[in-house]
Short mmCIF file of C-alpha atoms and ligand atoms in Angstrom, two decimals:
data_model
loop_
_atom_site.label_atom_id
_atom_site.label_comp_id
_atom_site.label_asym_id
_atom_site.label_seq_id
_atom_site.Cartn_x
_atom_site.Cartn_y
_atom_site.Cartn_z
CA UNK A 1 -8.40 -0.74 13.85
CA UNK A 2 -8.94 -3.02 17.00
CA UNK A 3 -5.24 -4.38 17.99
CA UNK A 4 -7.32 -6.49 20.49
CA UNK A 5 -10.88 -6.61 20.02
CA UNK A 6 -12.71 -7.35 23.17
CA UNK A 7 -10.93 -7.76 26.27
CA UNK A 8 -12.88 -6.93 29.09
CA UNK A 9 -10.78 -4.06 30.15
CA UNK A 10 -12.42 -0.90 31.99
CA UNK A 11 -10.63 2.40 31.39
CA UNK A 12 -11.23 5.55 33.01
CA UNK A 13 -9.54 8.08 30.83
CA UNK A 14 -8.40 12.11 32.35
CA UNK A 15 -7.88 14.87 30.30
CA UNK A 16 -6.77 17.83 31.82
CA UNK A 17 -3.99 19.48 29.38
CA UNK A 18 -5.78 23.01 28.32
CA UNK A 19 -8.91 23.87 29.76
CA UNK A 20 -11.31 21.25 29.49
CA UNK A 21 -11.96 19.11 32.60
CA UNK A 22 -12.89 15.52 30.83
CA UNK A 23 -13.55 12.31 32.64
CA UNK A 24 -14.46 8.77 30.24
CA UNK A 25 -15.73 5.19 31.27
CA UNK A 26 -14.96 3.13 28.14
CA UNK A 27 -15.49 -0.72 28.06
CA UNK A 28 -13.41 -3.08 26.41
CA UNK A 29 -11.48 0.71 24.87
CA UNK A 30 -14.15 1.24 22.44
CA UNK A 31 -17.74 1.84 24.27
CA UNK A 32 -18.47 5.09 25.78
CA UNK A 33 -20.03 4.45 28.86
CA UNK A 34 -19.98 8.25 30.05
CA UNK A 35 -17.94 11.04 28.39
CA UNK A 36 -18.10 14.16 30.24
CA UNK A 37 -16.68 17.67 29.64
CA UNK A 38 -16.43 20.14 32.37
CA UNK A 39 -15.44 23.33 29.99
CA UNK A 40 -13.60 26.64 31.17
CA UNK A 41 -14.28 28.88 28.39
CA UNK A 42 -16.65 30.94 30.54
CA UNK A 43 -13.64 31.66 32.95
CA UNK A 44 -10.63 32.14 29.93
CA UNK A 45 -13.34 34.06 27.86
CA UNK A 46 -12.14 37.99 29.06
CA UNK A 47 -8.60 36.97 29.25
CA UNK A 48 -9.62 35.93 25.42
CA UNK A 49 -7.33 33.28 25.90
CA UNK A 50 -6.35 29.98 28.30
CA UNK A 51 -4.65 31.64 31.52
CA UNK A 52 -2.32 28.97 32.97
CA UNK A 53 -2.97 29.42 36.38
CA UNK A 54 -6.26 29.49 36.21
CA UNK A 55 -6.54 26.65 34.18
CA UNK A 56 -5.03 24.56 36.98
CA UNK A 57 -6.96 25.55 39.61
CA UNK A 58 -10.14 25.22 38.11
CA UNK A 59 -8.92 21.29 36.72
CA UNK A 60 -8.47 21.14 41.01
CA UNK A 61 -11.73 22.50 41.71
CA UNK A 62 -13.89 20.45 38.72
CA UNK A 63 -12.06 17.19 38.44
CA UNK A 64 -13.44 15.40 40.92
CA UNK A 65 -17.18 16.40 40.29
CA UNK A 66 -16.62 15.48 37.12
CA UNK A 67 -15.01 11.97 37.98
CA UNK A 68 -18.61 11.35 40.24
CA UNK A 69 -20.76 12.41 37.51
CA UNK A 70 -18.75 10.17 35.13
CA UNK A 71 -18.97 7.00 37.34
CA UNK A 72 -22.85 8.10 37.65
CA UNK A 73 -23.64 8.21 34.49
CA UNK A 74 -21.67 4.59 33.58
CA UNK A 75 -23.36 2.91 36.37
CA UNK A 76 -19.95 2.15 37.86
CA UNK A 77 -16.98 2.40 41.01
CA UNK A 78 -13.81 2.84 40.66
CA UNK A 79 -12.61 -0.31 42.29
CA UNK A 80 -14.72 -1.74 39.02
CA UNK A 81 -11.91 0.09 36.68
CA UNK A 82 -9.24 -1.82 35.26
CA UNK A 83 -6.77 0.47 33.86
CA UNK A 84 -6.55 4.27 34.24
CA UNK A 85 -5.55 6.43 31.15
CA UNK A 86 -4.12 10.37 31.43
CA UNK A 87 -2.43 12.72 28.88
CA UNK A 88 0.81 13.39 30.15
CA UNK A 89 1.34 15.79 27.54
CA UNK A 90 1.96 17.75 25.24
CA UNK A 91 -0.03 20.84 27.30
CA UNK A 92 0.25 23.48 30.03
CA UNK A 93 2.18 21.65 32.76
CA UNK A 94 0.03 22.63 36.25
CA UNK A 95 -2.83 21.40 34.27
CA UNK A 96 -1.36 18.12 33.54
CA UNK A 97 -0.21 17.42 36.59
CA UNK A 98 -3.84 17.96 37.82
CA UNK A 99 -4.58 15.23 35.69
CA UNK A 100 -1.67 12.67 36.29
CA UNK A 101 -1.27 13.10 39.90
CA UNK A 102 -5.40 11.92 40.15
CA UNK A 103 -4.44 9.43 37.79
CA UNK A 104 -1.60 8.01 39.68
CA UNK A 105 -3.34 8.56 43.07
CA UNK A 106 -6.21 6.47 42.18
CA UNK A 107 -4.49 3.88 40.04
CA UNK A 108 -1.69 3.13 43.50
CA UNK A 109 -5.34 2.96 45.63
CA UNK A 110 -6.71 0.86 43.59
CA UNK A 111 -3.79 -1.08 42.67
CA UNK A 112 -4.20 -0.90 38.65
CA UNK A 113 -1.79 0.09 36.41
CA UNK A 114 -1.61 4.02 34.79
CA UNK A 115 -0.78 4.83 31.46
CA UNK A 116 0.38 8.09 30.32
CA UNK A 117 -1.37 9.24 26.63
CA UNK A 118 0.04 11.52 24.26
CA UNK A 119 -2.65 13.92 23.85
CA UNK A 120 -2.26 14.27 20.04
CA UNK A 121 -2.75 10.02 19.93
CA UNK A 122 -5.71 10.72 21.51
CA UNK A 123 -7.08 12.95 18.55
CA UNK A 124 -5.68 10.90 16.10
CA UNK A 125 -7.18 7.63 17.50
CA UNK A 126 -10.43 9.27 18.70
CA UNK A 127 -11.34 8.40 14.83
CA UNK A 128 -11.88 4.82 15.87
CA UNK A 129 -14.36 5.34 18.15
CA UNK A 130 -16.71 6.83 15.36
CA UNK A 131 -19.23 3.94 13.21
CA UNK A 132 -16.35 3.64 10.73
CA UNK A 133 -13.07 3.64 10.96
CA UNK A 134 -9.78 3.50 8.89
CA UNK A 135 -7.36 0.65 9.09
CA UNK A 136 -3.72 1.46 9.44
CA UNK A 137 -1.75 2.42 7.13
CA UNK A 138 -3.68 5.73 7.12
CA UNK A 139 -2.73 9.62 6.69
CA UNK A 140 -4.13 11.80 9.41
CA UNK A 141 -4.56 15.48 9.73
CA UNK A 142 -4.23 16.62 13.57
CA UNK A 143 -5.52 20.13 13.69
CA UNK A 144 -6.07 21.86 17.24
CA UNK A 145 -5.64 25.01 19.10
CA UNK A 146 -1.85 24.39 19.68
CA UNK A 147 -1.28 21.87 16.53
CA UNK A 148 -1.38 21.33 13.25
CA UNK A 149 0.54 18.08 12.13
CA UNK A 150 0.40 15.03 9.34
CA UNK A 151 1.11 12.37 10.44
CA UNK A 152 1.39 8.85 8.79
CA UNK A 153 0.10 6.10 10.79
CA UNK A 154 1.78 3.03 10.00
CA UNK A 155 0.69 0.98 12.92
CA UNK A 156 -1.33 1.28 16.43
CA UNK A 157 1.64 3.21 18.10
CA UNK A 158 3.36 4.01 14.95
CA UNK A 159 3.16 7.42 13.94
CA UNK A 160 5.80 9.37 11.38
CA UNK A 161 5.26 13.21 11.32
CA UNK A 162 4.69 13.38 7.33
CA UNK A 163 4.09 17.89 8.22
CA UNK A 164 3.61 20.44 10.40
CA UNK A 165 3.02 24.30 10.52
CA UNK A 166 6.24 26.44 10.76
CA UNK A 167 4.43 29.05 12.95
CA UNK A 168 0.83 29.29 14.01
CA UNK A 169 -1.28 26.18 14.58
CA UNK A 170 -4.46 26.33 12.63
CA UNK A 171 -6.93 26.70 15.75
CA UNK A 172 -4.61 29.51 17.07
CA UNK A 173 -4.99 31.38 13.49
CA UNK A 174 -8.66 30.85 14.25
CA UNK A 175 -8.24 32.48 17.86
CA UNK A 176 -6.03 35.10 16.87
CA UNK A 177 -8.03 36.26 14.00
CA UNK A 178 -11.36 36.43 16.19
CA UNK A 179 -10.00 38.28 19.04
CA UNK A 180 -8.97 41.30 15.98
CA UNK A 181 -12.43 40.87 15.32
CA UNK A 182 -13.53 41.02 18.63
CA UNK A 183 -15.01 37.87 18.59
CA UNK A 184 -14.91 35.58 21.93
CA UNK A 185 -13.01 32.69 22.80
CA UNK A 186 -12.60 29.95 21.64
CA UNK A 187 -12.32 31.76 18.28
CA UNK A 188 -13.24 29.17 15.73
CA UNK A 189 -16.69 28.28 17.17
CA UNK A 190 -17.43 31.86 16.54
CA UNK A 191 -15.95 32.42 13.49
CA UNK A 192 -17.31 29.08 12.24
CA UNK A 193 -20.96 30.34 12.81
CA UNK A 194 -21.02 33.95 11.23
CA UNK A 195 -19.22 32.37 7.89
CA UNK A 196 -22.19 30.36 7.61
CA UNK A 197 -23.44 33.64 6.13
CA UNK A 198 -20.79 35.10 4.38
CA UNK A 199 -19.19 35.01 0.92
CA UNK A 200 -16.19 33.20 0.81
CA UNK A 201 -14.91 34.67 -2.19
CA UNK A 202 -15.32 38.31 -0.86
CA UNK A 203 -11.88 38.42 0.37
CA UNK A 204 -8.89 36.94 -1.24
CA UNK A 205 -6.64 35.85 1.32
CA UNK A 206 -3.04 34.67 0.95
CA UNK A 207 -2.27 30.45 1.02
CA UNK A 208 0.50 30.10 2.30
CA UNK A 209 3.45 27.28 0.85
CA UNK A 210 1.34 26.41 -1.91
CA UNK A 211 3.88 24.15 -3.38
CA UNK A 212 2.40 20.72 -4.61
CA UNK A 213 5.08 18.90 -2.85
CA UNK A 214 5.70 20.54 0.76
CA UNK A 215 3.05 19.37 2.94
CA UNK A 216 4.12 21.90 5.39
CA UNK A 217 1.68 24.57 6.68
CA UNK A 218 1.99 28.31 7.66
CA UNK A 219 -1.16 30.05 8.99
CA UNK A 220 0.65 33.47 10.25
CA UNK A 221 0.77 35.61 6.84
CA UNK A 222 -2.82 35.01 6.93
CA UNK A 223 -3.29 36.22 10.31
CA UNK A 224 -1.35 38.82 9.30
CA UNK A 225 -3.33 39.43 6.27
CA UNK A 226 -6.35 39.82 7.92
CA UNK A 227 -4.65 42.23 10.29
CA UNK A 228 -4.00 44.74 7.50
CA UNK A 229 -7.83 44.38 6.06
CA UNK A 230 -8.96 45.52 9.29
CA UNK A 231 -6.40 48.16 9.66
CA UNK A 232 -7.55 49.38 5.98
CA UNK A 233 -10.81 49.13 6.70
CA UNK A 234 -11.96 48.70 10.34
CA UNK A 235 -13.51 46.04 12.20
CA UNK A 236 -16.66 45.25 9.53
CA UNK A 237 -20.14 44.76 10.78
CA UNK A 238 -23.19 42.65 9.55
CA UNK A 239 -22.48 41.13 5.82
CA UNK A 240 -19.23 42.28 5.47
CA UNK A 241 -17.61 40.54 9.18
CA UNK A 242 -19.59 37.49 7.48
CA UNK A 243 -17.55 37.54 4.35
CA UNK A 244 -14.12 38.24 6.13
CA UNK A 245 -15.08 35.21 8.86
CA UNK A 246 -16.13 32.83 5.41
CA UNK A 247 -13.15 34.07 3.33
CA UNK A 248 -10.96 33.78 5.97
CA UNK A 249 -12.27 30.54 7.34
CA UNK A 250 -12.18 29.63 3.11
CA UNK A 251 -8.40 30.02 3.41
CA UNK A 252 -7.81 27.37 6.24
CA UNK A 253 -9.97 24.92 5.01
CA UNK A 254 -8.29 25.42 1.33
CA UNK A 255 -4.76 24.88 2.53
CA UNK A 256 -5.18 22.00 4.75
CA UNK A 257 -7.67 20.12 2.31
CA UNK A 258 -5.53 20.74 -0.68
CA UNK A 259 -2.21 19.91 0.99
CA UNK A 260 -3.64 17.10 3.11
CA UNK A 261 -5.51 15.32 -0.51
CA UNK A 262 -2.00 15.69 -2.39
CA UNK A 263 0.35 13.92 0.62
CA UNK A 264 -2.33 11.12 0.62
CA UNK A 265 -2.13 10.93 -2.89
CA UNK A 266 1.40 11.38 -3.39
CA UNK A 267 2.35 9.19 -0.02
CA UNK A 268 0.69 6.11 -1.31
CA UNK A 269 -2.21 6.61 1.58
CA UNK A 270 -5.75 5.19 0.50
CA UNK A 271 -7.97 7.21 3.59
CA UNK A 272 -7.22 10.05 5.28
CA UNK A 273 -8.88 10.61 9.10
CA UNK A 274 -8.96 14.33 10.69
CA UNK A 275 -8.89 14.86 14.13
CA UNK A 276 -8.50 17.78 16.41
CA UNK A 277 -10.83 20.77 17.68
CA UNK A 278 -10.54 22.26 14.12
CA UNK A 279 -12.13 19.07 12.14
CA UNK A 280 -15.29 20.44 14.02
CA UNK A 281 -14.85 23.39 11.68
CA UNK A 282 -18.06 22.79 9.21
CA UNK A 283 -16.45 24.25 6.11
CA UNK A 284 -13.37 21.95 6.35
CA UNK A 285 -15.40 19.11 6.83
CA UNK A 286 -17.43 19.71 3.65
CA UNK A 287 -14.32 20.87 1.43
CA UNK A 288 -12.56 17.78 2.85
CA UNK A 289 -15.43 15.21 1.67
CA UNK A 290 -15.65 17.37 -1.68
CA UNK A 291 -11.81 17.27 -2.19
CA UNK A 292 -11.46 13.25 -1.01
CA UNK A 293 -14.30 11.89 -2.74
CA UNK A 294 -13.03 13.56 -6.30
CA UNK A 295 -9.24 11.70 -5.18
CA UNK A 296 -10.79 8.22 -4.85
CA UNK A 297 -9.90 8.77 -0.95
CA UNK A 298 -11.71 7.00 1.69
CA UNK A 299 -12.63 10.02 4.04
CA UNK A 300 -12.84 9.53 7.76
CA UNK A 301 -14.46 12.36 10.36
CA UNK A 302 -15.10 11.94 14.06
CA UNK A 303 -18.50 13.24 15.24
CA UNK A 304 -17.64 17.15 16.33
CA UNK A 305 -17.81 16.64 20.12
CA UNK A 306 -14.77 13.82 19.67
CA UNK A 307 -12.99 16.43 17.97
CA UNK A 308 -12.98 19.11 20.43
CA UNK A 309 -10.94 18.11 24.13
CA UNK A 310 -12.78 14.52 25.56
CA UNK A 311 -10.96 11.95 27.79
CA UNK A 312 -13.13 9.46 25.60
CA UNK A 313 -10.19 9.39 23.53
CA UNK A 314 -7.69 9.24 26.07
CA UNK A 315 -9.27 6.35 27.37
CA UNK A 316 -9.05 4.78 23.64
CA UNK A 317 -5.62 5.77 22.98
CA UNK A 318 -4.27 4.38 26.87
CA UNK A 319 -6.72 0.98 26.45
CA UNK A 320 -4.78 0.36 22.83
CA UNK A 321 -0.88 1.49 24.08
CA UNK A 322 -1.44 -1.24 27.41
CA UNK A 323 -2.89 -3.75 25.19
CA UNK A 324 0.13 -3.66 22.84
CA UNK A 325 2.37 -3.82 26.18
CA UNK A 326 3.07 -0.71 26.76
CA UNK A 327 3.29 0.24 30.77
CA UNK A 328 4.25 3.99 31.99
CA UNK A 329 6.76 4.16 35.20
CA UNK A 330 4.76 5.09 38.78
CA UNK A 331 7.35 8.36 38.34
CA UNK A 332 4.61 8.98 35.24
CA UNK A 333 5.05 13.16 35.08
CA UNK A 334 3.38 15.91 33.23
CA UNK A 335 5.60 16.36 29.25
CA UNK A 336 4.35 19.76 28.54
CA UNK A 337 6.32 19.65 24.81
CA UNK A 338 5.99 15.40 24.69
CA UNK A 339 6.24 14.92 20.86
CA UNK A 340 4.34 12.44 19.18
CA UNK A 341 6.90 10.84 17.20
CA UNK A 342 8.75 10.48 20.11
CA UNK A 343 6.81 7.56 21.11
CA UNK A 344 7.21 5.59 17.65
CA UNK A 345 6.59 1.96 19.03
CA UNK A 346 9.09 0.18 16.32
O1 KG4 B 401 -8.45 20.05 20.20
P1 KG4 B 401 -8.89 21.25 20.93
O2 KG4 B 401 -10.23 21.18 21.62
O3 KG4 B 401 -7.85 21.68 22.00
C1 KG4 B 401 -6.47 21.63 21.75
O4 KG4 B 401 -5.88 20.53 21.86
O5 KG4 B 401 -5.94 22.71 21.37
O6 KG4 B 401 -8.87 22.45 19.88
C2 KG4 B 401 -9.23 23.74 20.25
C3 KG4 B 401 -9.14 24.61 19.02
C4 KG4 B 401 -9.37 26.08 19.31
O7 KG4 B 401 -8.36 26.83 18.66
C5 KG4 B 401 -10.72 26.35 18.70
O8 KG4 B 401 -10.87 27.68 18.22
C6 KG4 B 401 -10.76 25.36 17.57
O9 KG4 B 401 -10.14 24.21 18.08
N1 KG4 B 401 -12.12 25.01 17.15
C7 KG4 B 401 -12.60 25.31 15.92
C8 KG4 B 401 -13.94 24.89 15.92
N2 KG4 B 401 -14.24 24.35 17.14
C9 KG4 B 401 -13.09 24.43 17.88
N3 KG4 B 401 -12.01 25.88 14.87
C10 KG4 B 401 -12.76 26.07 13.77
N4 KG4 B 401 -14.06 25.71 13.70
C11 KG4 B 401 -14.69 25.12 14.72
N5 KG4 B 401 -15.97 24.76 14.63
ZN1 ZN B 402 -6.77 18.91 21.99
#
């Protein structure tokens, strides 16, 4: 997957689009020489969900602990770093521009260039910084708390949107669902955990757009679904809030296996790579391996912790787009609703 294996290049990569605070060294875009996460879950937590204001301010406050604690760790300056990498979007705007301002600031003091990232390139690419990865043409899944796409990738740079939910992304089913169950933010950590224990057969949930054909997705009549169980029924404790989380959690992983196997198949695509905070999701993973190794599909799943929000990828995804010649303006800004297919190279 290397467009240009090798070239001594250091990239400091920013992420600050939601509310993680991330600062990566990577060397020569595919060593991690530091990857650090400053999280804000703790503060978002009783809001049960990311409060955009907040979010901003505390990507002010931590960014620049994080950035020393990232150039600790690698053993490295800044005036050492050869190209610096941001998402510029898709996200909540004050919180990019916490991100892209530092970016540009330190890229005009240093005088090295800046490259805006897509942030959804950066899921779909962090694949490549895993032992093995696929080599393009491949299908990926991008599934996160404000996404849930297919996309094609025909090339470094090239990416065709093959699906995407009509309503809910999958990781905002997840937080949705929890928060009716009282669970805490981020939802599909939680949920995640207590289905280790549950039956996920106990309830039968909807799947929605089950047609062979439409790779499109649709998580909110499931959402709903589990609305009207608890509004039967009540908030369950102990083994039965273990089945709902499984059965629930069952449903997800179901649809975006099942849909995601049959696109490859039917698309002509030989490996499929997931990406996203909700390919940390444990059951997906599994039903994913089950459902691609019984295709003939080469399976491909970054480490949990690359799923999640990391500048690591950033850094990957901003080392690859300069290396291919591609150079963002010094009027770089925040694209809160930047689509990915908006940047199709070719
Ligand atoms: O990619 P990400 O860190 O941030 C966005 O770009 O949105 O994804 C966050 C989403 C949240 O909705 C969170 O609940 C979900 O990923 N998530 C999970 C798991 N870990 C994080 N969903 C299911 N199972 C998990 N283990
Ligand atoms: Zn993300």
């Amino acid at each position: 997957m290397l467009s240009c294996k090798g070239l001594p290049v250091l990239t400091l990569g920013i992420e600050t689009s939601c509310d993680e605070t991330a600062v990566a060294l990577l060397e020569n875009g595919r060593e991690v020489l530091a990857d650090v996460v400053l999280t804000q879950v703790d503060v978002h937590q009783r809001f049960g969900g990311v409060v955009p204001e907040i979010a901003s301010r505390n990507h002010l406050q931590q960014l620049w602990p994080c950035l020393d604690t990232a150039l600790h760790k690698a053993q490295k300056t800044l005036a050492e770093v050869g190209l610096f990498a941001v998402t510029a979007g898709p996200g909540l705007q004050g919180a990019l521009l916490v991100g892209v301002l530092a970016a540009k600031t330190l890229a005009r003091t240093f005088g090295r260039p800046c490259i805006g990232v897509n942030h959804l390139e950066g899921h779909l690419l962090a694949i490549a910084l895993a032992e093995e990865c696929p080599q393009p043409p491949f299908l990926s899944l991008v599934v996160s708390g404000g996404h849930t796409h297919m996309f094609a990738v025909q090339a470094l740079g090239r990416y065709a949107k093959v699906a995407s939910t009509r309503d809910d992304a999958a990781g905002e089913a997840f937080d949705k669902v929890a928060r009716l169950l009282g669970l805490p933010y981020p939802g599909g950590v939680a949920i995640d955990l207590l289905a280790q224990k549950g039956n996920p057969q106990a309830f039968r949930f909807p799947r929605a757009l089950p047609g062979k054909s439409l790779y499109d997705f649709s998580f909110s009549g499931l959402k709903t679904a589990v609305a009207h169980t608890l509004a039967k029924g009540g908030i369950p404790s102990g083994q039965g809030l273990w089945d709902l989380c499984a059965s629930f959690q069952e449903a997800v992983a179901d649809v975006l296996t099942k849909k995601c196997v049959a696109a490859a198949q039917q698309l002509g695509f030989g490996a499929l790579a997931l990406g996203g905070g909700v390919a940390a999701n444990s059951r997906l993973r599994a039903l994913a391996a089950e459902r691609a190794a019984a295709a003939g599909l080469q399976l491909y799943l970054p480490k949990p912790s690359l799923c999640t929000d990391n500048a690591a990828m950033i850094a990957l995804a901003g080392y690859e787009a300069h290396m291919r010649g591609e150079r963002s303006p010094l009027a770089l800004d925040a694209r809160p609703t930047w689509h990915l297919e908006d940047s199709l190279g070719a």
